[in-house]
Amino acid sequence: MKHDIYKLADQYRLTDSDQQLLQAVLEAVEQHAQYSVRVFAAQNYVSPAAVIRLSKKLGYTGYTDMIYRLGFLVRNEDQNKSHTSDINSFIGEIPPERIEAFLDGLTQNRQRTILVAGTGFCEPLRDFFVRKLLVMGYPTVGTNSYEVYETNSLNAGLMIVISKSGSTDTILKLVTDARRHNIEIAAFTGAERSPIAQNADLSFILLDDNILDDRNLTANYFYARVLILFEYLMEKSLDRSEAVAGEDPAD
């Protein structure tokens, strides 16, 4: 598994060769390989001194210290992943074909604009969706502007909408306009029979703990479920991309 070491590379000003070597170190740690610095260096066609320089650059006392501390970090990461099974257990109730359909929609619209809409308590989720999609390489715009949807001036191919009630008038109008322009619509909502869910091509129906609490005065984990589900979908999207990138063109 290739690790995202962008921040480490920036923080410690790692060169391209440093980054390649660090990826090799992390891979060895993941595989629980116990190589001496000489063996590890030989396997990666570098000198032992280069490996030790990298460890010093990262703030470790040497190769052994680097392997030990990175091993601790990797093990913690694995444990955290196993703990998420309790948090996202509700995802198991979502039909797999619905998840695949959403991922297909992302893939098909990688070169077109993706619009994300949400208002009120859903607006911070909208902003998070946009930032996440952007860093993953999807051209994404978060907007509730009528003009954008009425004319489809951004030539969008996919709209993602977040609405707990599924009936917010301002968002429903955007969905209606999007449908007129044959924009694919994916909705995250708490109401299966709502107008937004009914008008969407694909709907993720998540539990709304307090349907009658319009002002969100009491605890409601709907928003947390939306966020958890979206992170899960993004992880699956990344897995897909890595699988495609890893395919042998000759096959």
PDB file of C-alpha atoms in Angstrom:
ATOM      1  CA  MET A   1       0.000   0.000   0.000  1.00  0.00           C
ATOM      2  CA  LYS A   2       1.348   3.389  -0.986  1.00  0.00           C
ATOM      3  CA  HIS A   3       1.160   5.891   1.863  1.00  0.00           C
ATOM      4  CA  ASP A   4       0.280   9.547   1.455  1.00  0.00           C
ATOM      5  CA  ILE A   5       3.451  11.240   2.727  1.00  0.00           C
ATOM      6  CA  TYR A   6       2.753  14.671   1.248  1.00  0.00           C
ATOM      7  CA  LYS A   7       2.832  16.469   4.595  1.00  0.00           C
ATOM      8  CA  LEU A   8       5.953  14.638   5.762  1.00  0.00           C
ATOM      9  CA  ALA A   9       7.677  15.466   2.499  1.00  0.00           C
ATOM     10  CA  ASP A  10       6.762  19.113   2.884  1.00  0.00           C
ATOM     11  CA  GLN A  11       7.630  19.305   6.590  1.00  0.00           C
ATOM     12  CA  TYR A  12      11.055  17.691   6.242  1.00  0.00           C
ATOM     13  CA  ARG A  13      11.761  18.926   2.700  1.00  0.00           C
ATOM     14  CA  LEU A  14      12.227  15.445   1.341  1.00  0.00           C
ATOM     15  CA  THR A  15      13.585  15.064  -2.166  1.00  0.00           C
ATOM     16  CA  ASP A  16      11.939  12.688  -4.665  1.00  0.00           C
ATOM     17  CA  SER A  17      14.559  10.048  -3.862  1.00  0.00           C
ATOM     18  CA  ASP A  18      13.947  10.572  -0.118  1.00  0.00           C
ATOM     19  CA  GLN A  19      10.231  10.011  -0.665  1.00  0.00           C
ATOM     20  CA  GLN A  20      10.789   6.838  -2.664  1.00  0.00           C
ATOM     21  CA  LEU A  21      13.054   5.523   0.054  1.00  0.00           C
ATOM     22  CA  LEU A  22      10.548   6.413   2.784  1.00  0.00           C
ATOM     23  CA  GLN A  23       7.811   4.553   0.889  1.00  0.00           C
ATOM     24  CA  ALA A  24      10.106   1.516   0.806  1.00  0.00           C
ATOM     25  CA  VAL A  25      10.715   1.827   4.555  1.00  0.00           C
ATOM     26  CA  LEU A  26       6.964   1.976   5.258  1.00  0.00           C
ATOM     27  CA  GLU A  27       6.342  -1.017   3.018  1.00  0.00           C
ATOM     28  CA  ALA A  28       9.002  -3.020   4.881  1.00  0.00           C
ATOM     29  CA  VAL A  29       7.471  -2.006   8.212  1.00  0.00           C
ATOM     30  CA  GLU A  30       4.000  -3.071   7.026  1.00  0.00           C
ATOM     31  CA  GLN A  31       5.350  -6.476   6.030  1.00  0.00           C
ATOM     32  CA  HIS A  32       7.061  -6.838   9.441  1.00  0.00           C
ATOM     33  CA  ALA A  33      10.362  -7.334   7.627  1.00  0.00           C
ATOM     34  CA  GLN A  34      13.376  -7.156   9.919  1.00  0.00           C
ATOM     35  CA  TYR A  35      16.204  -6.168   7.633  1.00  0.00           C
ATOM     36  CA  SER A  36      19.529  -4.807   8.742  1.00  0.00           C
ATOM     37  CA  VAL A  37      20.336  -1.397   7.321  1.00  0.00           C
ATOM     38  CA  ARG A  38      22.796  -2.981   4.887  1.00  0.00           C
ATOM     39  CA  VAL A  39      20.293  -5.532   3.575  1.00  0.00           C
ATOM     40  CA  PHE A  40      17.540  -2.925   3.277  1.00  0.00           C
ATOM     41  CA  ALA A  41      19.859  -0.528   1.444  1.00  0.00           C
ATOM     42  CA  ALA A  42      20.994  -3.239  -0.971  1.00  0.00           C
ATOM     43  CA  GLN A  43      17.403  -4.229  -1.757  1.00  0.00           C
ATOM     44  CA  ASN A  44      16.607  -0.618  -2.651  1.00  0.00           C
ATOM     45  CA  TYR A  45      19.841   0.069  -4.549  1.00  0.00           C
ATOM     46  CA  VAL A  46      21.080   2.784  -2.204  1.00  0.00           C
ATOM     47  CA  SER A  47      23.916   3.032   0.248  1.00  0.00           C
ATOM     48  CA  PRO A  48      23.435   2.414   3.989  1.00  0.00           C
ATOM     49  CA  ALA A  49      24.555   6.014   4.487  1.00  0.00           C
ATOM     50  CA  ALA A  50      21.585   7.226   2.381  1.00  0.00           C
ATOM     51  CA  VAL A  51      19.158   5.305   4.616  1.00  0.00           C
ATOM     52  CA  ILE A  52      20.730   6.696   7.764  1.00  0.00           C
ATOM     53  CA  ARG A  53      20.650  10.235   6.309  1.00  0.00           C
ATOM     54  CA  LEU A  54      16.923   9.824   5.721  1.00  0.00           C
ATOM     55  CA  SER A  55      16.361   8.683   9.313  1.00  0.00           C
ATOM     56  CA  LYS A  56      18.265  11.715  10.629  1.00  0.00           C
ATOM     57  CA  LYS A  57      16.354  14.002   8.301  1.00  0.00           C
ATOM     58  CA  LEU A  58      13.084  12.707   9.785  1.00  0.00           C
ATOM     59  CA  GLY A  59      14.322  13.367  13.297  1.00  0.00           C
ATOM     60  CA  TYR A  60      15.195   9.809  14.320  1.00  0.00           C
ATOM     61  CA  THR A  61      18.485   8.793  15.936  1.00  0.00           C
ATOM     62  CA  GLY A  62      19.185   6.221  13.229  1.00  0.00           C
ATOM     63  CA  TYR A  63      17.805   3.393  11.099  1.00  0.00           C
ATOM     64  CA  THR A  64      16.718   1.179  14.014  1.00  0.00           C
ATOM     65  CA  ASP A  65      14.946   4.058  15.756  1.00  0.00           C
ATOM     66  CA  MET A  66      13.170   4.967  12.499  1.00  0.00           C
ATOM     67  CA  ILE A  67      11.959   1.403  11.920  1.00  0.00           C
ATOM     68  CA  TYR A  68      10.740   1.066  15.509  1.00  0.00           C
ATOM     69  CA  ARG A  69       8.843   4.363  15.583  1.00  0.00           C
ATOM     70  CA  LEU A  70       7.339   4.031  12.126  1.00  0.00           C
ATOM     71  CA  GLY A  71       6.291   0.490  13.020  1.00  0.00           C
ATOM     72  CA  PHE A  72       4.443   1.881  16.025  1.00  0.00           C
ATOM     73  CA  LEU A  73       2.653   4.425  13.814  1.00  0.00           C
ATOM     74  CA  VAL A  74       1.674   1.805  11.234  1.00  0.00           C
ATOM     75  CA  ARG A  75       0.347  -0.561  13.910  1.00  0.00           C
ATOM     76  CA  ASN A  76      -1.746   2.248  15.394  1.00  0.00           C
ATOM     77  CA  GLU A  77      -3.115   3.001  11.944  1.00  0.00           C
ATOM     78  CA  ASP A  78      -4.117  -0.644  11.478  1.00  0.00           C
ATOM     79  CA  GLN A  79      -5.794  -0.720  14.902  1.00  0.00           C
ATOM     80  CA  ASN A  80      -7.712   2.469  14.105  1.00  0.00           C
ATOM     81  CA  LYS A  81      -8.980   0.901  10.890  1.00  0.00           C
ATOM     82  CA  SER A  82     -10.254  -2.141  12.791  1.00  0.00           C
ATOM     83  CA  HIS A  83     -12.056   0.112  15.261  1.00  0.00           C
ATOM     84  CA  THR A  84     -13.956   1.866  12.480  1.00  0.00           C
ATOM     85  CA  SER A  85     -16.042  -1.283  12.018  1.00  0.00           C
ATOM     86  CA  ASP A  86     -18.098  -0.238  15.057  1.00  0.00           C
ATOM     87  CA  ILE A  87     -18.513   3.320  13.807  1.00  0.00           C
ATOM     88  CA  ASN A  88     -19.559   2.505  10.262  1.00  0.00           C
ATOM     89  CA  SER A  89     -21.537  -0.680  10.912  1.00  0.00           C
ATOM     90  CA  PHE A  90     -24.636   1.027   9.467  1.00  0.00           C
ATOM     91  CA  ILE A  91     -22.930   1.093   6.067  1.00  0.00           C
ATOM     92  CA  GLY A  92     -23.486  -2.661   5.860  1.00  0.00           C
ATOM     93  CA  GLU A  93     -27.196  -1.939   5.457  1.00  0.00           C
ATOM     94  CA  ILE A  94     -26.604   0.002   2.233  1.00  0.00           C
ATOM     95  CA  PRO A  95     -26.979  -2.144  -0.904  1.00  0.00           C
ATOM     96  CA  PRO A  96     -23.506  -2.693  -2.440  1.00  0.00           C
ATOM     97  CA  GLU A  97     -24.856  -1.881  -5.905  1.00  0.00           C
ATOM     98  CA  ARG A  98     -25.805   1.589  -4.667  1.00  0.00           C
ATOM     99  CA  ILE A  99     -22.256   2.210  -3.495  1.00  0.00           C
ATOM    100  CA  GLU A 100     -20.888   0.936  -6.809  1.00  0.00           C
ATOM    101  CA  ALA A 101     -23.299   3.188  -8.713  1.00  0.00           C
ATOM    102  CA  PHE A 102     -22.040   6.227  -6.806  1.00  0.00           C
ATOM    103  CA  LEU A 103     -18.425   5.295  -7.524  1.00  0.00           C
ATOM    104  CA  ASP A 104     -19.302   4.810 -11.199  1.00  0.00           C
ATOM    105  CA  GLY A 105     -20.806   8.299 -11.220  1.00  0.00           C
ATOM    106  CA  LEU A 106     -17.580   9.770  -9.864  1.00  0.00           C
ATOM    107  CA  THR A 107     -15.472   7.898 -12.404  1.00  0.00           C
ATOM    108  CA  GLN A 108     -17.663   8.913 -15.332  1.00  0.00           C
ATOM    109  CA  ASN A 109     -17.545  12.565 -14.305  1.00  0.00           C
ATOM    110  CA  ARG A 110     -13.855  12.879 -13.452  1.00  0.00           C
ATOM    111  CA  GLN A 111     -13.387  15.322 -16.350  1.00  0.00           C
ATOM    112  CA  ARG A 112     -16.634  17.241 -15.766  1.00  0.00           C
ATOM    113  CA  THR A 113     -17.718  19.552 -12.975  1.00  0.00           C
ATOM    114  CA  ILE A 114     -19.309  17.990  -9.903  1.00  0.00           C
ATOM    115  CA  LEU A 115     -21.729  20.279  -8.059  1.00  0.00           C
ATOM    116  CA  VAL A 116     -22.423  19.915  -4.323  1.00  0.00           C
ATOM    117  CA  ALA A 117     -25.423  21.562  -2.651  1.00  0.00           C
ATOM    118  CA  GLY A 118     -26.488  21.832   0.965  1.00  0.00           C
ATOM    119  CA  THR A 119     -27.816  24.529   3.236  1.00  0.00           C
ATOM    120  CA  GLY A 120     -28.215  25.191   6.963  1.00  0.00           C
ATOM    121  CA  PHE A 121     -26.627  22.462   9.079  1.00  0.00           C
ATOM    122  CA  CYS A 122     -25.739  20.618   5.857  1.00  0.00           C
ATOM    123  CA  GLU A 123     -23.631  23.487   4.543  1.00  0.00           C
ATOM    124  CA  PRO A 124     -20.472  22.527   6.500  1.00  0.00           C
ATOM    125  CA  LEU A 125     -20.868  18.996   5.114  1.00  0.00           C
ATOM    126  CA  ARG A 126     -21.124  20.451   1.617  1.00  0.00           C
ATOM    127  CA  ASP A 127     -17.866  22.332   2.147  1.00  0.00           C
ATOM    128  CA  PHE A 128     -16.166  19.186   3.441  1.00  0.00           C
ATOM    129  CA  PHE A 129     -17.378  17.168   0.427  1.00  0.00           C
ATOM    130  CA  VAL A 130     -15.965  19.806  -1.913  1.00  0.00           C
ATOM    131  CA  ARG A 131     -12.542  19.915  -0.249  1.00  0.00           C
ATOM    132  CA  LYS A 132     -12.289  16.131  -0.151  1.00  0.00           C
ATOM    133  CA  LEU A 133     -13.269  15.694  -3.785  1.00  0.00           C
ATOM    134  CA  LEU A 134     -10.858  18.417  -4.883  1.00  0.00           C
ATOM    135  CA  VAL A 135      -7.836  16.846  -3.187  1.00  0.00           C
ATOM    136  CA  MET A 136      -8.788  13.548  -4.837  1.00  0.00           C
ATOM    137  CA  GLY A 137      -8.665  15.163  -8.247  1.00  0.00           C
ATOM    138  CA  TYR A 138     -12.353  15.713  -8.994  1.00  0.00           C
ATOM    139  CA  PRO A 139     -13.297  19.161 -10.379  1.00  0.00           C
ATOM    140  CA  THR A 140     -15.866  20.178  -7.767  1.00  0.00           C
ATOM    141  CA  VAL A 141     -17.826  23.318  -6.930  1.00  0.00           C
ATOM    142  CA  GLY A 142     -19.992  23.821  -3.836  1.00  0.00           C
ATOM    143  CA  THR A 143     -22.831  26.179  -4.619  1.00  0.00           C
ATOM    144  CA  ASN A 144     -26.527  26.802  -3.962  1.00  0.00           C
ATOM    145  CA  SER A 145     -26.714  29.459  -6.679  1.00  0.00           C
ATOM    146  CA  TYR A 146     -29.878  29.212  -8.781  1.00  0.00           C
ATOM    147  CA  GLU A 147     -28.091  30.637 -11.821  1.00  0.00           C
ATOM    148  CA  VAL A 148     -25.539  27.810 -11.898  1.00  0.00           C
ATOM    149  CA  TYR A 149     -28.209  25.113 -11.984  1.00  0.00           C
ATOM    150  CA  GLU A 150     -30.738  26.938 -14.185  1.00  0.00           C
ATOM    151  CA  THR A 151     -28.278  27.207 -17.072  1.00  0.00           C
ATOM    152  CA  ASN A 152     -25.756  24.506 -16.171  1.00  0.00           C
ATOM    153  CA  SER A 153     -23.120  27.075 -17.028  1.00  0.00           C
ATOM    154  CA  LEU A 154     -20.399  24.873 -15.531  1.00  0.00           C
ATOM    155  CA  ASN A 155     -21.315  21.882 -17.720  1.00  0.00           C
ATOM    156  CA  ALA A 156     -21.787  19.680 -14.666  1.00  0.00           C
ATOM    157  CA  GLY A 157     -22.298  15.955 -15.025  1.00  0.00           C
ATOM    158  CA  LEU A 158     -23.006  15.077 -11.402  1.00  0.00           C
ATOM    159  CA  MET A 159     -24.765  16.819  -8.518  1.00  0.00           C
ATOM    160  CA  ILE A 160     -24.387  15.697  -4.910  1.00  0.00           C
ATOM    161  CA  VAL A 161     -27.051  17.042  -2.582  1.00  0.00           C
ATOM    162  CA  ILE A 162     -27.271  16.845   1.205  1.00  0.00           C
ATOM    163  CA  SER A 163     -30.617  17.428   2.928  1.00  0.00           C
ATOM    164  CA  LYS A 164     -31.771  15.917   6.219  1.00  0.00           C
ATOM    165  CA  SER A 165     -35.482  16.516   5.533  1.00  0.00           C
ATOM    166  CA  GLY A 166     -35.189  15.918   1.803  1.00  0.00           C
ATOM    167  CA  SER A 167     -37.725  18.664   1.222  1.00  0.00           C
ATOM    168  CA  THR A 168     -35.869  21.974   1.631  1.00  0.00           C
ATOM    169  CA  ASP A 169     -37.422  24.215  -1.026  1.00  0.00           C
ATOM    170  CA  THR A 170     -34.221  25.988  -2.039  1.00  0.00           C
ATOM    171  CA  ILE A 171     -32.378  22.705  -2.546  1.00  0.00           C
ATOM    172  CA  LEU A 172     -35.343  21.029  -4.252  1.00  0.00           C
ATOM    173  CA  LYS A 173     -35.342  23.780  -6.886  1.00  0.00           C
ATOM    174  CA  LEU A 174     -31.675  23.097  -7.610  1.00  0.00           C
ATOM    175  CA  VAL A 175     -32.423  19.377  -7.967  1.00  0.00           C
ATOM    176  CA  THR A 176     -35.296  20.112 -10.356  1.00  0.00           C
ATOM    177  CA  ASP A 177     -33.099  22.366 -12.498  1.00  0.00           C
ATOM    178  CA  ALA A 178     -30.330  19.764 -12.499  1.00  0.00           C
ATOM    179  CA  ARG A 179     -32.757  17.123 -13.759  1.00  0.00           C
ATOM    180  CA  ARG A 180     -33.778  19.382 -16.645  1.00  0.00           C
ATOM    181  CA  HIS A 181     -30.151  19.412 -17.767  1.00  0.00           C
ATOM    182  CA  ASN A 182     -29.777  15.626 -17.353  1.00  0.00           C
ATOM    183  CA  ILE A 183     -27.290  16.058 -14.541  1.00  0.00           C
ATOM    184  CA  GLU A 184     -26.961  12.856 -12.525  1.00  0.00           C
ATOM    185  CA  ILE A 185     -28.115  13.432  -8.929  1.00  0.00           C
ATOM    186  CA  ALA A 186     -26.881  11.637  -5.802  1.00  0.00           C
ATOM    187  CA  ALA A 187     -28.691  12.525  -2.577  1.00  0.00           C
ATOM    188  CA  PHE A 188     -27.743  12.041   1.078  1.00  0.00           C
ATOM    189  CA  THR A 189     -30.944  12.430   3.059  1.00  0.00           C
ATOM    190  CA  GLY A 190     -32.858  11.243   6.100  1.00  0.00           C
ATOM    191  CA  ALA A 191     -36.225  10.852   4.363  1.00  0.00           C
ATOM    192  CA  GLU A 192     -36.749   8.098   1.804  1.00  0.00           C
ATOM    193  CA  ARG A 193     -40.079   9.406   0.495  1.00  0.00           C
ATOM    194  CA  SER A 194     -39.000  13.020   0.308  1.00  0.00           C
ATOM    195  CA  PRO A 195     -39.146  15.004  -2.965  1.00  0.00           C
ATOM    196  CA  ILE A 196     -35.364  15.245  -3.156  1.00  0.00           C
ATOM    197  CA  ALA A 197     -34.897  11.499  -2.695  1.00  0.00           C
ATOM    198  CA  GLN A 198     -37.598  10.790  -5.255  1.00  0.00           C
ATOM    199  CA  ASN A 199     -36.006  13.116  -7.815  1.00  0.00           C
ATOM    200  CA  ALA A 200     -32.485  11.788  -7.320  1.00  0.00           C
ATOM    201  CA  ASP A 201     -30.982   9.077  -9.509  1.00  0.00           C
ATOM    202  CA  LEU A 202     -29.322   7.625  -6.442  1.00  0.00           C
ATOM    203  CA  SER A 203     -30.231   8.140  -2.780  1.00  0.00           C
ATOM    204  CA  PHE A 204     -28.437   7.234   0.426  1.00  0.00           C
ATOM    205  CA  ILE A 205     -31.085   7.177   3.162  1.00  0.00           C
ATOM    206  CA  LEU A 206     -29.502   7.683   6.572  1.00  0.00           C
ATOM    207  CA  LEU A 207     -31.210   7.542   9.938  1.00  0.00           C
ATOM    208  CA  ASP A 208     -32.598  10.873  11.142  1.00  0.00           C
ATOM    209  CA  ASP A 209     -32.740  10.454  14.934  1.00  0.00           C
ATOM    210  CA  ASN A 210     -35.197  13.303  15.471  1.00  0.00           C
ATOM    211  CA  ILE A 211     -37.361  13.847  12.420  1.00  0.00           C
ATOM    212  CA  LEU A 212     -39.590  16.408  14.144  1.00  0.00           C
ATOM    213  CA  ASP A 213     -36.736  18.497  15.496  1.00  0.00           C
ATOM    214  CA  ASP A 214     -36.628  21.045  12.664  1.00  0.00           C
ATOM    215  CA  ARG A 215     -34.259  23.391  14.505  1.00  0.00           C
ATOM    216  CA  ASN A 216     -31.786  20.660  15.515  1.00  0.00           C
ATOM    217  CA  LEU A 217     -32.060  21.459  19.204  1.00  0.00           C
ATOM    218  CA  THR A 218     -31.435  17.876  20.314  1.00  0.00           C
ATOM    219  CA  ALA A 219     -28.608  15.464  19.508  1.00  0.00           C
ATOM    220  CA  ASN A 220     -28.884  14.091  15.986  1.00  0.00           C
ATOM    221  CA  TYR A 221     -26.282  11.796  14.473  1.00  0.00           C
ATOM    222  CA  PHE A 222     -27.602  12.106  10.930  1.00  0.00           C
ATOM    223  CA  TYR A 223     -24.850  14.570  10.032  1.00  0.00           C
ATOM    224  CA  ALA A 224     -22.168  12.324  11.496  1.00  0.00           C
ATOM    225  CA  ARG A 225     -23.506   9.374   9.496  1.00  0.00           C
ATOM    226  CA  VAL A 226     -23.374  11.404   6.294  1.00  0.00           C
ATOM    227  CA  LEU A 227     -19.750  12.295   6.982  1.00  0.00           C
ATOM    228  CA  ILE A 228     -18.782   8.711   7.856  1.00  0.00           C
ATOM    229  CA  LEU A 229     -20.504   7.330   4.767  1.00  0.00           C
ATOM    230  CA  PHE A 230     -18.858   9.903   2.523  1.00  0.00           C
ATOM    231  CA  GLU A 231     -15.414   9.100   3.933  1.00  0.00           C
ATOM    232  CA  TYR A 232     -16.129   5.422   3.309  1.00  0.00           C
ATOM    233  CA  LEU A 233     -17.107   6.177  -0.295  1.00  0.00           C
ATOM    234  CA  MET A 234     -13.954   8.216  -0.795  1.00  0.00           C
ATOM    235  CA  GLU A 235     -11.849   5.352   0.546  1.00  0.00           C
ATOM    236  CA  LYS A 236     -13.514   2.997  -1.951  1.00  0.00           C
ATOM    237  CA  SER A 237     -12.930   5.523  -4.728  1.00  0.00           C
ATOM    238  CA  LEU A 238      -9.248   5.696  -3.832  1.00  0.00           C
ATOM    239  CA  ASP A 239      -9.026   1.893  -3.772  1.00  0.00           C
ATOM    240  CA  ARG A 240     -10.509   1.822  -7.266  1.00  0.00           C
ATOM    241  CA  SER A 241      -8.036   4.387  -8.567  1.00  0.00           C
ATOM    242  CA  GLU A 242      -5.077   2.516  -7.078  1.00  0.00           C
ATOM    243  CA  ALA A 243      -6.321  -0.772  -8.549  1.00  0.00           C
ATOM    244  CA  VAL A 244      -6.615   0.780 -12.009  1.00  0.00           C
ATOM    245  CA  ALA A 245      -3.189   2.399 -11.706  1.00  0.00           C
ATOM    246  CA  GLY A 246      -1.693  -0.935 -10.675  1.00  0.00           C
ATOM    247  CA  GLU A 247      -3.071  -2.880 -13.631  1.00  0.00           C
ATOM    248  CA  ASP A 248      -0.545  -4.082 -16.176  1.00  0.00           C
ATOM    249  CA  PRO A 249      -1.281  -2.348 -19.515  1.00  0.00           C
ATOM    250  CA  ALA A 250      -0.196  -5.533 -21.295  1.00  0.00           C
ATOM    251  CA  ASP A 251      -2.910  -7.614 -19.654  1.00  0.00           C
TER     252      ASP A 251
END
